[in-house]
Amino acid sequence: MSNVLKIKKGVEQGVNELLKFLLESEKVKGIFTLRKMNENGAVSYSLITHPKELKNAVPLFPLMPVNAGKILSGFTLKKAINEPIAAVLRSCELRAFIELIKRTQGSLENFLLISSTCGGVYPLKSLTDGTFKEQVSQYWESAKNAEIASDIRPTCAACEYFIPQQADMTIAIVGKNDLQQECSIFLNTKKGEEFTIGAPGNIVSEEIDTKETTKLREKRQDQKKKLFDEFEKNGFGIKALVKTFAACLSCHGCSKACPICYCTLCDFDSKTHEYLPSSHEIELEQKGGIRIPPGTIFFHIGRMIHMAVSCVNCGMCSDVCPVNIPVSTIFSKVGDSLQKLFDYLPGKDIEEPVPSGTYKEEEFTEIGE
Amino acid sequence: MNEKIGVYVCECGPNISERIDIDRVLEEISSAEGVKVAKKFGLLCSNDGKNYLADEIKKEELTHLVVAACSPREHEQTFMNVCLEAGLNPYLFQLVNIREQCAWMISDKEEATRMAIKYIYAGISRVTLHKPLLKKELDSIPDVLIIGGGISGIEAALCLAGKDRKVYLVEKTESLGGMVKKFFELLPYQGSNLAVIEEKIEQVQNNENVEILTSSEVEDVRGFLGNFEAVIKSKSNGSETKEIKIGAIIVATGFKLFDPKNIPQYGYGKIENVLDALEFEQMSASGKILLKNGNPPKSVALIHCVGRNEKGYCSKVCCLYSIKFARHLQDKLPGIDVSEFYSDLCLPDKADQDYFEEAKKKGIHFIRADNLELKEKDGKINVEYKVAGGKKDSIAVDMAILAPAMVPSEDTSKLAEILNLPLDETGFFKEVHEMLDPISTPIEGVYVSGCALGPKNIPESIIQSQAASGKILSSLIPGKKIEPEVKVSEIREEFCTGCQTCLSVCFYGAISFDEYKGISVVNEAICRGCGSCVGICPSGAIRSKHFTYPQLYLEVLQALR
Amino acid sequence: MNDEYTPKIIGFLCNWCAYTGADLAGVSRIQITPSLRIIRVMCSGRIDPLFVLKGLLKGADGVMMMGCHPGDCHYQKGNYSARRRYVLLQKLFEDLGFESERIGLWWVSASEGPRYAQVSSEFSEEIKKLGPNPVREEIFI
Amino acid sequence: MKNPNVLVIGSGVAGMEASLILGEAGQKVYLIEKESLIGGQTIKFEEVYPNMECATCMVAPKQQEILQNENIELFLLSEVEQVKGSVGEFKVKIKKKARYVSLVNCIGCGACYEPCPVSLENEFEEGLSKKKAIAVACPGALPNVPAIDPENCLRLNGKKKECQACKEACMFDAINFSEKDEILDLEVGAILIATGFGLLDAKNLPQYGYRKAKNVYTAMEFERLYAANGPTEGKLVLRDGETPKSIAIIHCVGRSEQGYCSGVCCMYSTKFSHFLKHKIPEAKICEFHTDLCIPGKSHQKFYQKILNQGVDFIRFDDIKVEEKNGKMQVIYKNGNGEKDKFIADMIILSPAMIPGGDTESLAKTIGISLDKKGFFSTQSEKLSPVATAVDGIFVAGCAEGPKDIPGSIAQAEAAAGKILSILR
Amino acid sequence: MTATQIDSNKMPTKGAIIPAEEEINKTIVDIFKKSLEKKCFDAILIPVRVPETEAYAWVLLKDQSLLDEANPLPPIISVQGAKALRSLTKRGKMTQNIAAILRPCEIRAAVELSKLKQIHLDNISLISIDCPGAMPLSDYLADPEKSKKIYKNVLEKWGEDDSVRPVCHICNRFSLPSLLHRKSVKISPVEQDEAKMPSIDLHIGLLGGNQEKIFLIPVNPKGREILEKLELKSDDSLDLWQTKVSEVQEKKEKIRKEFNLELKEKIEGQKKLTAVFDECINCHNCMRVCPICYCQQCFFDSDSLTLSPETYISRAEKKGALRFPLDTMLFHLGRMSHMVLSCVSCGVCEDACPMSIPVAQIFSLVADQTQKSFDYTPGINKEEPLPLQDFLEDEFHEVETPSEAMTPEEVN
Amino acid sequence: MKQDFKPNIVGFLCNWCSYAGADLAGSSKLEIKPYLSVIRVMCSSRVNSNLVLNAFLWGADGVLIAGCHPGDCHYEKGNYYVRRRFALLKKILETLDLEPDRLQLSWISASEGKRYAEVVNKFAEDITRLGPSAFHTNPNI
């Protein structure tokens, strides 16, 4: 059981109320959250420092233009912030941020982390093809009923980690019947409680995990299985992969959008993987023909080797792919399996080391003998 | 962050203190991040001030120093020396100019204070990104390669060769002396002094510190000031090549004459007894001034400015030597009729005019004319011309001597390529700065002297050789190391894409391309730190130390406070 | 399948144990499979999974990784990391439907010349059974 | 053992260049300058031909270097009194006049000018502007420290002994009225003379109307007139404030009287046209010349460019300037012997370059000879164009004869080269 | 005349006319099969359909059978051809003779890259083809079958069907030999004419062929040599092709003008432009697929711009809010300033933009203006220097503050 | 136009000419409007488009680049390159109608203290007339 701040307002207004309180009471220097930019529905993350700008804040808006974990990492890369900032971000974004901090790509210090039980987000494409407005009308209803909202990112539909783990406060959405009347904010940490002292609303005690959340988790798990099965049905092995990645432009947009891919200069973009003309010619001699630029499969599997154990299934990679390759499905399938192998859930615990950076002497002992 | 920045504001007597509210400045900036102390002082550039600063650096264990005072052009060096003395790397210091460009320019105290605060903030945030730069010292070779064994090359060799400095004198032909050896007389108004030349050749031949390589050519040169390597190919020894190491190079490859055949109306090569100046020099040197038919000429036309318009410049020396020819002809063949056809007389040396006046008195005709045309007529040469006002006229003479423009010698462009030196529009080597640095080239340590740079008389050629020697003697001292510029450009290898754009804009040839790695490489010994390459590199792979992007970028940010 | 077929196998051997072991096999004149091309690395921990991946995608029929036995690493811990990476790689191959049998990791000490010969010829045999790596004919890879 | 120190007399471009080269080589250099600032004539120019570079920008870094180089000891307001000894061991006496302002204490703020009650003609500005008895020659002068003119300072010349307006204004205690002239003894191994040139006084040639007709300027006056740091801050105006609409530039002023061509006047006159054409595009400009002397590989091109811009070049045989009804006219005979005239608002004279004012006395002091034209003579018959007849004494720049800037610099570098060569 | 206008006197007038028996695509492919047979080339770089998919990839091939699935003019541009060439030759020149069949914008990008030392063109014969444009990647991927049909129509009705991407629709550089670069290069006048020609050897003319024949047009001696080896006479008249090229050109110029006027209206000014780029999510796909953006590491991806959080906070405080990711506008304008003079308006940036921002249209508009002011058309001839690596002493005075701080009038 | 608008102008000055010119303006006690912050660079050619754009997009109301007059560059050719780059940038801003008047390129020599003051004051006036840059307040930039 934990303390819950109840604000008698619809969840969206309620959160805004809280944010306004935090900023106006100068408990925080700024609010990092989604902000509406124009009438087309485009949103972006913004650091809001003036309460008047909060009118455009849409913290729970079901779109993810970028993974906020990546943004916060860049924000605190040089050093930690020295005054408190409240950051509103989704579970997978928070997990990504924590994964990055494990790699010293940022700092949690002085952040007040606000998250929510997540109903998923819509693909960015829905914004550009104009379907978003219609789709989003269903969103809150589905969340309330602990259903999978239709048309959300496939990876969201298959995400079972929608309850954030490391947040100071969690806004309950999934399965909350009274969404439109009441905003429930779970105060998970001492920090969360301290910051809400004096906030509007009253405190009660509740459990975040409910029957409803379990229901959604199960549905999502089913969906995941379905998704993975479908992928496997499409074929396995090198031939299938070639087909899957046939249209790949080698733009590497997936890696740029990926929160976990934090390298300044990606190895696959570096000189290491440039070919001498002579090696092209040798291969041409052997095969009669070669794809140019080469290394499409190598890049994707290589990237997988580098980051799949930390993949948080946010789905950014699929969204930015100009040729609609289901990158996130493949990565979450492989990620899922590798994470199980090392019994590791990315972003769950900031103290837990990244599997590739550690080992146990007594593991996999059958190997190599 | 563990910076301990000290900020010191100089009152500069009343100059700053009366125009800027220093106390407010201090109050404002003392809370800036990383600032450990912020203080003011009466006059920091005074001895007291310098001692005070040095003490402060030590006492406060400062890691960075910001001084807000006058222009860096005034006292940057002064305070850098203070840092050195106090054991702080001088590049961890920033001088903020709040006098010239702030106190003295803005009369409103409030505004001046506001600007001063901005500037100091910029200095503080910039200085935190400063890197300690270290002076580099490179060994250098004092030896010198001189290309060209004419009067220029010989003079330079004599000036430079010494116990501790060897000179390689490379000459393409079989013997030293160059053009001047073909003359019958050197300086017109001082009598025949060819002996001086012979004496110099002998001196250089007897100098054990000069290695003379005749019938040789430079094939390849690599390196930079103090450390060049050159490959010399000798034609006489069965095309043997020799590699030498030198610290500096002087190019003294001289000139040749414009070929008058290019201008048919002078009839050169077609009409008998039309000579060019060099042919006449040699004829005179032989002592026999004769026409093709074996008779001495009775009348001679001297024609100036042959090729001047075509080449687009005046060769300066032709007027004087043509007068020399005229007087020589009068001396040797008394009674001869000599006419000089000129466009403008160019006699800029202080003694030239007298020499000319004397010639005029001796009855030499000076005719300002244009549109000259030489035609064969009755076994004589008919010179047709126009005088001012457009009147046509003509005279018939036995012999005509053309004074063609001086043009670059054959190998100039080839050598320019080997040495990576620029040529100017006229095809001569181009000096790095026509006014200020007339014998240097963009490649530090490579000098050009004499007519390889353009038309010149003998004393001027000698002066240039001595000048090049002077530059070398002062910059390449045996046993002393050379200290290249510290604030140079550097390449971040992994980010360089090898587009070579930086090469194209580097005036000094400081950047080369590493074919193997596929990246550009800065030679820090050559780079002067202008940052042109940084300005054009799209990826930011090249950056200039002490003026890096983030440093400037923080200044911009503070400017927008 | 052609009887003549000799697979191309790349072996990444750590300098201190496996490579010495291989040398020992040579000195002892033990017959080694001719399919194996050895690449020496200082430690099995240096074997970048990308090496392995690249080898396979460029047409190697098999890749062997060999290092010191656990606890014997010349650099104390390198082989533990290698083991994790190998496990990761193998799992990944399985997930993607690659023939994960084409890679293998063995601990071979400096004195284990015969073991070296044995594991390599066994692996070679297995690869032979698998046949040539299908990647070799793949143009659009 | 030869004394490695060098005495350089004159701090124009030649003197500076030689000092810097010698200084860089590690030689101790005593640089003597009779004025209160360094830089010589070049710093008076706004721009230089043929590339129209800004002279100040070119020279300022060198001036800074002179002031900062540890090997160069600068003596301003100083002259050579006596030279004894021979190569490797010259003994020199220098007279250093009092400046009355401390080079160490003064920071160049200029607070002292304002209160000074004396107003004088500024010689540096060719008399085109005024200055105070305590002043720097021009804005940007280096060192940026004023000097007091003792002849005109009311306190020092005794007219108003109690005046100390400047001292009161100075916050740095930089002014010291009790400073005295000093005699200094120096020992050097070699001496370089780089005392530069003067211009023939156009007053001596009455036909040009200088100082009679109102708007006749000498070349040097014109240089200052259009200099951005000059008396009008670069504004091109006549004495009455009008902008000139027709300008005559007369070359070869004094050429036949002096018996030589100065070699640079044609080019700098053309440069004036370039500038005038640029500033006052509609102005009519006429250059009067005799033989055009434009050697140098890029000079003819420059001349051609100006010619194409519509500047008239007229070859004259005979020329004079007259003022009639307030209008100045140039009356001349052209190359064909025809008489003609040109009405001009402004006339610029390009007078011959002559030896610097104290050349003769310096030659006597040092004990070396002058040539027929009054310049220092070199051993040109021995092909030693920078060496004088006395071993160890060299000459560079216009002290040796009329020269352009690169010619002076080359000679200075050559002299430095010879000095380094003999002193090693 | 500007480089984009057609000077029919300078266009090649003779070539070989090949009748197309079935599809023109097959005719072209057959020629290339023959060229491999006749050893005109050792290998060919051409787009090939990936088996069992609708995707196209660049393949360098020797094996003739691979040509069966080749298509020199697929309905889409997947990887920009210049990028493929760069991948092939960035580290040095090929030793074998390669024919590369690319669209005009791809060739031009390749020529620009060769100036930037990213492509070694030695031993590579660039073969261009009249290009009707390509379809938007997203349209094609949504329904390949339908798209193929549409594209057929595009090929038949040059310039009329606007199912192609906007930048293709307004492209006026669709036939390379019609472009000549204006500036003389530093070689002898005898070679001048040839040097002004685009840096291609051979051109495949489709215009004027009515889907019944194609024109093989040699641009230089090497091109003629190739035709000789193919046993083709190159003395057929190209009148048909020329006329059609001029006609389409005229049409396109008009469309382009109107289009750009409209576009300007939409994006011009601070507010509008900011709004256009508001939706940018900073994925940098546009830069990554851009053939001209050749940097190993984009400046805007590097650490040069990372600052401490305080600076961001203070920036936010000035405005009340600050958008993240930061500096997207800086990225677009900065990238523009880096590459726009070499921009060939190939449109791949727009294709790759997940937010459907009209990047290519904007860049193409700016490229038009900037290239005009530098009198530069990118990618025509490899000898022509890149504008920013070159200068004239006397130019662009209009951008300087007049050196007269005071005019004579003011003085008076 | 508001009375209290104090524009923020960033000026990149080359060390050898323009910075010296600015110093001269100061030592000549010429009055300038206190809106320009000077950033010293060794050569005007060091100023790349990113620096200018940075300043501009981050809210500078005006950006001035000043260098030696053409032909006077201390590094011989730098200012010719910067002029080209500047012409490009100006054209881009012009095409997109992004207030190109907020950028200025001036040649100011070491002796032109007066000119420096005039240029800066005139520019400040122009910018004041233009009013604050909208980038300054746009939270999306």
PDB file of C-alpha atoms in Angstrom, chain B residues 420-498:
ATOM      1  CA  ASN B 420      54.081  23.488 -53.348  1.00  0.00           C
ATOM      2  CA  LEU B 421      54.651  27.181 -53.970  1.00  0.00           C
ATOM      3  CA  PRO B 422      52.183  29.491 -55.648  1.00  0.00           C
ATOM      4  CA  LEU B 423      52.950  31.362 -58.839  1.00  0.00           C
ATOM      5  CA  ASP B 424      51.493  34.740 -59.644  1.00  0.00           C
ATOM      6  CA  GLU B 425      49.680  35.723 -62.809  1.00  0.00           C
ATOM      7  CA  THR B 426      52.931  36.483 -64.562  1.00  0.00           C
ATOM      8  CA  GLY B 427      54.282  33.014 -63.887  1.00  0.00           C
ATOM      9  CA  PHE B 428      56.962  34.103 -61.428  1.00  0.00           C
ATOM     10  CA  PHE B 429      56.975  32.805 -57.882  1.00  0.00           C
ATOM     11  CA  LYS B 430      54.604  34.652 -55.645  1.00  0.00           C
ATOM     12  CA  GLU B 431      55.850  36.268 -52.474  1.00  0.00           C
ATOM     13  CA  VAL B 432      53.798  35.687 -49.354  1.00  0.00           C
ATOM     14  CA  HIS B 433      53.199  39.377 -49.029  1.00  0.00           C
ATOM     15  CA  GLU B 434      54.192  41.676 -51.819  1.00  0.00           C
ATOM     16  CA  MET B 435      54.730  44.607 -49.480  1.00  0.00           C
ATOM     17  CA  LEU B 436      55.759  43.294 -46.148  1.00  0.00           C
ATOM     18  CA  ASP B 437      57.467  40.042 -46.751  1.00  0.00           C
ATOM     19  CA  PRO B 438      58.924  40.254 -50.216  1.00  0.00           C
ATOM     20  CA  ILE B 439      61.107  37.166 -50.196  1.00  0.00           C
ATOM     21  CA  SER B 440      59.099  34.689 -48.144  1.00  0.00           C
ATOM     22  CA  THR B 441      56.641  32.154 -49.472  1.00  0.00           C
ATOM     23  CA  PRO B 442      53.592  30.613 -47.855  1.00  0.00           C
ATOM     24  CA  ILE B 443      55.806  27.683 -46.923  1.00  0.00           C
ATOM     25  CA  GLU B 444      57.770  28.746 -43.910  1.00  0.00           C
ATOM     26  CA  GLY B 445      61.452  28.112 -44.411  1.00  0.00           C
ATOM     27  CA  VAL B 446      61.260  28.364 -48.178  1.00  0.00           C
ATOM     28  CA  TYR B 447      62.416  31.666 -49.624  1.00  0.00           C
ATOM     29  CA  VAL B 448      62.679  32.957 -53.134  1.00  0.00           C
ATOM     30  CA  SER B 449      65.226  35.538 -54.180  1.00  0.00           C
ATOM     31  CA  GLY B 450      66.303  37.343 -57.289  1.00  0.00           C
ATOM     32  CA  CYS B 451      64.626  37.199 -60.652  1.00  0.00           C
ATOM     33  CA  ALA B 452      62.704  34.033 -59.785  1.00  0.00           C
ATOM     34  CA  LEU B 453      60.331  36.482 -58.080  1.00  0.00           C
ATOM     35  CA  GLY B 454      60.195  38.905 -60.956  1.00  0.00           C
ATOM     36  CA  PRO B 455      62.425  41.226 -62.971  1.00  0.00           C
ATOM     37  CA  LYS B 456      65.225  42.698 -60.964  1.00  0.00           C
ATOM     38  CA  ASN B 457      68.667  44.235 -61.357  1.00  0.00           C
ATOM     39  CA  ILE B 458      71.802  42.713 -59.931  1.00  0.00           C
ATOM     40  CA  PRO B 459      72.009  44.701 -56.689  1.00  0.00           C
ATOM     41  CA  GLU B 460      68.396  43.966 -55.967  1.00  0.00           C
ATOM     42  CA  SER B 461      68.963  40.278 -56.545  1.00  0.00           C
ATOM     43  CA  ILE B 462      71.887  40.366 -54.187  1.00  0.00           C
ATOM     44  CA  ILE B 463      69.890  42.242 -51.587  1.00  0.00           C
ATOM     45  CA  GLN B 464      67.178  39.643 -51.768  1.00  0.00           C
ATOM     46  CA  SER B 465      69.652  36.823 -51.328  1.00  0.00           C
ATOM     47  CA  GLN B 466      71.138  38.508 -48.332  1.00  0.00           C
ATOM     48  CA  ALA B 467      67.642  39.114 -47.052  1.00  0.00           C
ATOM     49  CA  ALA B 468      66.745  35.443 -47.378  1.00  0.00           C
ATOM     50  CA  SER B 469      69.996  34.626 -45.619  1.00  0.00           C
ATOM     51  CA  GLY B 470      69.080  37.073 -42.884  1.00  0.00           C
ATOM     52  CA  LYS B 471      65.768  35.368 -42.357  1.00  0.00           C
ATOM     53  CA  ILE B 472      67.432  31.981 -42.189  1.00  0.00           C
ATOM     54  CA  LEU B 473      70.251  33.135 -39.944  1.00  0.00           C
ATOM     55  CA  SER B 474      67.778  34.504 -37.462  1.00  0.00           C
ATOM     56  CA  SER B 475      65.269  31.678 -37.496  1.00  0.00           C
ATOM     57  CA  LEU B 476      67.501  28.632 -37.828  1.00  0.00           C
ATOM     58  CA  ILE B 477      70.209  28.974 -35.274  1.00  0.00           C
ATOM     59  CA  PRO B 478      72.429  25.927 -34.942  1.00  0.00           C
ATOM     60  CA  GLY B 479      71.618  24.054 -31.773  1.00  0.00           C
ATOM     61  CA  LYS B 480      68.543  26.122 -31.056  1.00  0.00           C
ATOM     62  CA  LYS B 481      65.149  24.502 -31.230  1.00  0.00           C
ATOM     63  CA  ILE B 482      62.284  26.011 -33.108  1.00  0.00           C
ATOM     64  CA  GLU B 483      59.036  26.794 -31.387  1.00  0.00           C
ATOM     65  CA  PRO B 484      56.017  26.492 -33.602  1.00  0.00           C
ATOM     66  CA  GLU B 485      52.765  28.332 -32.931  1.00  0.00           C
ATOM     67  CA  VAL B 486      50.801  26.785 -30.095  1.00  0.00           C
ATOM     68  CA  LYS B 487      47.251  27.795 -30.985  1.00  0.00           C
ATOM     69  CA  VAL B 488      47.095  25.617 -34.062  1.00  0.00           C
ATOM     70  CA  SER B 489      44.463  23.451 -35.649  1.00  0.00           C
ATOM     71  CA  GLU B 490      44.109  19.799 -34.786  1.00  0.00           C
ATOM     72  CA  ILE B 491      42.246  16.956 -36.434  1.00  0.00           C
ATOM     73  CA  ARG B 492      40.059  14.554 -34.570  1.00  0.00           C
ATOM     74  CA  GLU B 493      40.871  11.516 -36.614  1.00  0.00           C
ATOM     75  CA  GLU B 494      37.743   9.519 -36.066  1.00  0.00           C
ATOM     76  CA  PHE B 495      35.553  12.365 -37.227  1.00  0.00           C
ATOM     77  CA  CYS B 496      37.517  13.295 -40.339  1.00  0.00           C
ATOM     78  CA  THR B 497      35.878  12.127 -43.499  1.00  0.00           C
ATOM     79  CA  GLY B 498      38.762  12.917 -45.789  1.00  0.00           C
TER      80      GLY B 498
END
